[in-house]
Amino acid sequence: MRAQAEHWRRDGLRIAVVPTMGSLHEGHLTLLRAARAAADLVVLTIFVNPTQFGPSEDLARYPRDEAGDLRKALPTGIDCAFCPDAASMYPPGAQTFVTVRELELPLCGQSRPGHFAGVATVVSKLFHLTRPHVAFFGEKDFQQLAVIRRMVRDLDFGIEIRGVAIVREPDGLAMSSRNAYLSAEERVQALALSRGLAAAAAAFAAGERAAEKLLAAALAPIAAAPLSRIDYVELRDAEELSPVEQVTRPVVLAMAVWVGKTRLLDNRVLRP
Ligand code: AMP
């Protein structure tokens, strides 16, 4: 992969990369189309990265469908799919990790310790292997995007990081490979997340700026969904991810909510 990327670079071609864990849906395809419009060569990476899963998480049952993924991705005009296996990405003795100290800690970092070190490490490796000029990530994983932006800045990767807005199902549910785990009843109750965000956004549009009130608006639909269990629902500064009590700068209302046995993420940026 690296030899090919170096070859493209010597020819003066601009490379875009879209890192994914496969099980592609319209959200991933939107990233690929944005990449297609921004570069000469689009590299899709598919790698279910073991180091970003905790010991009791869903690594073994994470949905995998490489042939289906390639069928979906090809019409977006990708030039290359890089699908390494875990043994080649992490040979015996691998012990080097990238950590983004502060940004890893809140939100998803609370319930998934080590997750973002796994993400930052594998994204570093994928950047070194694919040698991109520009890389695309979804705002759906808001904290991941913040972590990667900071890593790229702090470690002088010299890669442009572009965020892509959350792609949703027609009824508002944020698209996710993990939505496939939901039963019919859970799928209905999963709408509580986007409804909560919409309620908070409506309150914000009506002038509400107090975190407590905005969070209360977001929490109401979730409290009314009996199959849901909150991991976190928080209002944080959109860049530093620090806690916010009164909105004076762009903030993110971010949530992780279990619906049955599936942990779902959603968020919405509020800009005064
Ligand atoms: P994943 O394979 O789920 O790790 O996601 C790969 C990339 O696709 C990440 O940058 C995600 O943020 C992005 N992504 C996943 N779901 C969505 C979505 N619904 N809308 C936009 N981007 C998404």
Coordinates of C-alpha atoms and ligand atoms in Angstrom, one line a residue:
M1 CA 0.0 0.0 0.0
R2 CA 2.7 2.4 0.9
A3 CA 4.7 1.7 -2.2
Q4 CA 1.7 2.3 -4.3
A5 CA 0.9 5.6 -2.5
E6 CA 4.5 6.8 -2.8
H7 CA 4.3 6.0 -6.6
W8 CA 1.1 8.1 -6.9
R9 CA 2.8 10.9 -4.9
R10 CA 5.8 10.9 -7.2
D11 CA 3.3 11.4 -10.1
G12 CA 2.0 14.5 -8.4
L13 CA -1.4 13.0 -7.6
R14 CA -3.6 14.0 -4.7
I15 CA -4.6 11.2 -2.4
A16 CA -7.8 11.1 -0.2
V17 CA -8.3 8.4 2.4
V18 CA -11.6 7.3 4.0
P19 CA -10.9 5.0 7.0
T20 CA -13.7 2.7 8.0
M21 CA -14.4 -0.6 9.8
G22 CA -16.5 -1.8 6.8
S23 CA -20.2 -2.8 7.0
L24 CA -20.7 0.2 4.8
H25 CA -23.9 2.3 4.7
E26 CA -24.9 5.5 3.1
G27 CA -22.9 7.5 5.7
H28 CA -19.7 5.9 4.6
L29 CA -20.7 6.3 0.9
T30 CA -21.2 10.0 1.5
L31 CA -17.6 10.2 2.9
L32 CA -16.4 8.4 -0.2
R33 CA -18.2 10.8 -2.6
A34 CA -16.8 13.8 -0.7
A35 CA -13.3 12.2 -1.1
R36 CA -14.0 11.6 -4.8
A37 CA -14.7 15.3 -5.3
A38 CA -11.5 16.4 -3.4
A39 CA -8.7 14.3 -4.9
D40 CA -7.2 12.4 -7.8
L41 CA -7.2 9.1 -6.0
V42 CA -9.6 7.8 -3.3
V43 CA -8.4 5.1 -1.0
L44 CA -11.0 3.3 1.2
T45 CA -9.6 1.4 4.1
I46 CA -11.6 -1.3 5.8
F47 CA -10.1 -2.6 9.1
V48 CA -12.0 -3.7 12.2
N49 CA -9.3 -2.5 14.6
P50 CA -9.0 -4.7 17.6
T51 CA -7.1 -2.2 19.7
Q52 CA -10.1 0.2 19.9
F53 CA -12.4 -2.5 21.3
G54 CA -12.5 -3.2 25.0
P55 CA -12.4 -6.8 26.3
S56 CA -16.1 -7.0 26.8
E57 CA -17.1 -5.2 23.6
D58 CA -18.4 -6.4 20.3
L59 CA -15.2 -7.0 18.3
A60 CA -16.1 -10.7 17.6
R61 CA -19.6 -10.0 16.4
Y62 CA -18.9 -6.7 14.7
P63 CA -20.7 -7.0 11.3
R64 CA -18.2 -7.9 8.5
D65 CA -19.1 -8.1 4.7
E66 CA -16.0 -7.2 2.6
A67 CA -17.5 -8.4 -0.7
G68 CA -20.7 -6.4 -0.1
D69 CA -18.7 -3.4 1.0
L70 CA -16.7 -3.4 -2.2
R71 CA -19.9 -3.7 -4.3
K72 CA -21.3 -0.6 -2.5
A73 CA -18.1 1.4 -2.6
L74 CA -17.1 0.8 -6.3
P75 CA -19.9 3.0 -7.8
T76 CA -18.6 6.0 -5.7
G77 CA -15.5 5.8 -7.8
I78 CA -12.9 4.5 -5.4
D79 CA -9.5 3.7 -6.8
C80 CA -8.2 1.4 -4.1
A81 CA -9.6 -0.6 -1.1
F82 CA -7.0 -1.4 1.5
C83 CA -8.2 -4.2 3.7
P84 CA -5.4 -5.4 5.9
D85 CA -5.7 -8.2 8.5
A86 CA -5.1 -7.7 12.2
A87 CA -1.9 -9.9 12.1
S88 CA -0.2 -7.6 9.5
M89 CA -1.3 -4.4 11.2
Y90 CA -0.2 -5.6 14.7
P91 CA 2.7 -8.0 14.3
P92 CA 3.9 -9.7 17.6
G93 CA 5.7 -7.3 19.8
A94 CA 3.7 -4.2 18.6
Q95 CA 3.7 -1.9 21.7
T96 CA 3.7 1.7 20.4
F97 CA 0.5 3.8 20.9
V98 CA -0.6 7.3 20.1
T99 CA -2.6 9.0 22.9
V100 CA -4.3 12.4 22.8
R101 CA -4.3 12.9 26.5
E102 CA -7.1 15.3 27.4
L103 CA -9.5 14.9 24.5
E104 CA -9.6 11.1 25.0
L105 CA -10.9 11.3 28.6
P106 CA -14.5 12.6 28.6
L107 CA -17.7 11.4 26.9
C108 CA -16.9 8.0 25.2
G109 CA -13.6 7.9 27.0
Q110 CA -15.3 7.4 30.3
S111 CA -17.0 4.1 29.4
R112 CA -14.4 3.0 26.8
P113 CA -11.0 3.6 28.4
G114 CA -8.3 3.1 25.8
H115 CA -10.7 3.3 22.9
F116 CA -9.3 6.6 21.5
A117 CA -5.7 5.5 21.9
G118 CA -6.6 2.5 19.7
V119 CA -8.3 4.9 17.2
A120 CA -5.4 7.4 17.1
T121 CA -2.9 4.6 16.7
V122 CA -4.6 2.8 13.9
V123 CA -5.4 6.1 12.1
S124 CA -1.7 7.0 12.4
K125 CA -0.7 3.7 10.9
L126 CA -3.3 4.1 8.1
F127 CA -2.0 7.6 7.4
H128 CA 1.5 6.3 7.1
L129 CA 0.5 3.5 4.8
T130 CA -1.8 5.4 2.5
R131 CA 0.1 8.7 2.5
P132 CA -3.0 10.9 2.0
H133 CA -3.2 14.6 1.4
V134 CA -6.7 14.7 2.8
A135 CA -8.7 12.4 5.0
F136 CA -12.5 12.2 5.6
F137 CA -14.2 11.5 8.9
G138 CA -17.9 11.6 10.0
E139 CA -19.2 14.1 12.5
K140 CA -21.3 11.2 13.8
D141 CA -18.2 10.2 15.8
F142 CA -17.6 13.8 17.0
Q143 CA -15.0 13.0 19.7
Q144 CA -13.1 10.8 17.3
L145 CA -12.9 13.7 14.8
A146 CA -11.7 16.1 17.5
V147 CA -9.1 13.5 18.6
I148 CA -7.8 13.0 15.1
R149 CA -7.7 16.8 14.3
R150 CA -5.6 17.4 17.4
M151 CA -3.3 14.4 16.7
V152 CA -2.7 15.6 13.2
R153 CA -2.0 19.1 14.4
D154 CA 0.2 18.1 17.4
L155 CA 2.2 15.5 15.5
D156 CA 2.6 17.5 12.2
F157 CA 1.0 14.9 10.0
G158 CA 0.5 17.6 7.3
I159 CA -2.9 16.0 6.3
E160 CA -6.0 18.0 5.8
I161 CA -8.9 16.6 8.0
R162 CA -12.4 17.1 6.7
G163 CA -15.5 16.4 8.7
V164 CA -18.7 15.3 7.0
A165 CA -22.2 16.0 8.5
I166 CA -24.1 13.1 10.0
V167 CA -26.1 11.0 7.5
R168 CA -29.5 10.0 8.9
E169 CA -32.3 7.5 8.0
P170 CA -35.4 9.3 6.8
D171 CA -36.9 9.1 10.3
G172 CA -33.8 10.8 11.9
L173 CA -31.8 7.8 13.3
A174 CA -28.1 8.4 12.6
M175 CA -26.8 5.7 10.3
S176 CA -24.5 3.3 12.0
S177 CA -23.2 -0.2 11.3
R178 CA -24.4 -1.1 14.8
N179 CA -28.1 -0.3 13.9
A180 CA -28.2 -3.8 12.4
Y181 CA -28.1 -5.1 16.0
L182 CA -31.5 -3.5 16.9
S183 CA -34.7 -5.5 17.1
A184 CA -37.9 -3.9 15.6
E185 CA -39.0 -2.5 19.0
E186 CA -35.5 -1.2 19.8
R187 CA -35.3 0.4 16.3
V188 CA -38.5 2.4 17.2
Q189 CA -37.1 3.5 20.6
A190 CA -33.7 4.4 19.1
L191 CA -35.5 7.5 17.7
A192 CA -35.3 8.9 21.2
L193 CA -31.7 10.1 20.5
S194 CA -32.4 12.2 17.4
R195 CA -35.7 13.4 18.9
G196 CA -33.9 14.6 22.1
L197 CA -31.3 16.4 19.9
A198 CA -34.1 18.0 17.9
A199 CA -35.9 19.1 21.1
A200 CA -32.7 20.7 22.4
A201 CA -32.0 22.4 19.1
A202 CA -35.5 23.8 19.1
A203 CA -35.0 25.2 22.6
F204 CA -31.7 26.6 21.5
A205 CA -33.3 28.3 18.4
A206 CA -35.9 29.8 20.7
G207 CA -33.1 31.4 22.7
E208 CA -32.3 29.0 25.5
R209 CA -28.6 29.1 26.4
A210 CA -28.4 27.3 29.7
A211 CA -26.9 23.8 29.5
E212 CA -29.2 22.5 32.2
K213 CA -32.3 23.4 30.2
L214 CA -31.0 22.2 26.9
L215 CA -30.0 18.9 28.4
A216 CA -33.4 18.5 30.1
A217 CA -35.0 19.0 26.6
A218 CA -32.7 16.3 25.2
L219 CA -33.3 13.9 28.0
A220 CA -37.1 13.9 27.9
P221 CA -37.6 11.6 24.9
I222 CA -34.9 9.3 26.1
A223 CA -36.5 9.0 29.6
A224 CA -39.8 8.0 27.7
A225 CA -38.1 5.1 25.9
P226 CA -38.1 2.1 28.4
L227 CA -35.5 0.1 26.5
S228 CA -32.9 2.9 26.6
R229 CA -30.2 3.4 29.2
I230 CA -28.1 6.5 29.2
D231 CA -24.3 6.3 29.0
Y232 CA -23.9 10.0 28.8
V233 CA -25.8 13.1 27.5
E234 CA -23.6 16.1 27.8
L235 CA -23.0 19.6 26.5
R236 CA -19.4 20.4 25.7
D237 CA -17.3 23.0 24.0
A238 CA -17.1 21.9 20.3
E239 CA -13.3 22.1 20.1
E240 CA -11.9 21.4 23.6
L241 CA -14.8 19.1 24.7
S242 CA -14.7 20.9 28.1
P243 CA -17.9 21.2 30.1
V244 CA -20.2 24.2 29.4
E245 CA -22.8 25.7 31.6
Q246 CA -23.9 28.6 29.4
V247 CA -23.6 28.5 25.6
T248 CA -21.5 31.4 24.3
R249 CA -19.4 29.5 21.8
P250 CA -20.1 26.6 19.5
V251 CA -21.0 23.5 21.6
V252 CA -21.8 19.9 20.9
L253 CA -24.7 18.2 22.5
A254 CA -23.3 14.7 22.5
M255 CA -24.9 11.4 23.7
A256 CA -24.3 7.7 24.0
V257 CA -27.4 5.7 24.8
W258 CA -27.8 2.0 25.1
V259 CA -30.9 0.7 23.4
G260 CA -31.2 -2.9 24.5
K261 CA -27.7 -4.3 24.1
T262 CA -26.6 -1.8 21.5
R263 CA -24.8 1.4 22.3
L264 CA -25.8 4.3 19.9
L265 CA -24.1 7.6 19.4
D266 CA -25.6 10.9 18.2
N267 CA -24.8 14.6 18.5
R268 CA -25.7 18.0 17.3
V269 CA -23.6 21.1 17.2
L270 CA -25.3 24.3 18.5
R271 CA -23.8 27.6 17.3
P272 CA -24.8 30.8 19.0
Ligands
AMP1 P1 -17.0 3.3 11.2 O1 -16.8 2.3 10.1 O2 -18.4 3.2 11.7 O3 -15.9 3.4 12.1 O4 -17.0 4.7 10.4 C1 -16.1 5.1 9.5 C2 -16.3 6.5 9.2 O5 -17.6 6.8 8.7 C3 -16.1 7.4 10.5 O6 -15.4 8.6 10.1 C4 -17.5 7.7 10.9 O7 -17.6 8.9 11.6 C5 -18.2 7.8 9.5 N1 -19.6 7.6 9.7 C6 -20.2 6.5 10.3 N2 -21.6 6.7 10.3 C7 -21.8 7.9 9.7 C8 -23.0 8.7 9.5 N3 -24.2 8.3 9.8 N4 -22.8 9.9 8.9 C9 -21.6 10.4 8.6 N5 -20.5 9.7 8.8 C10 -20.5 8.5 9.4

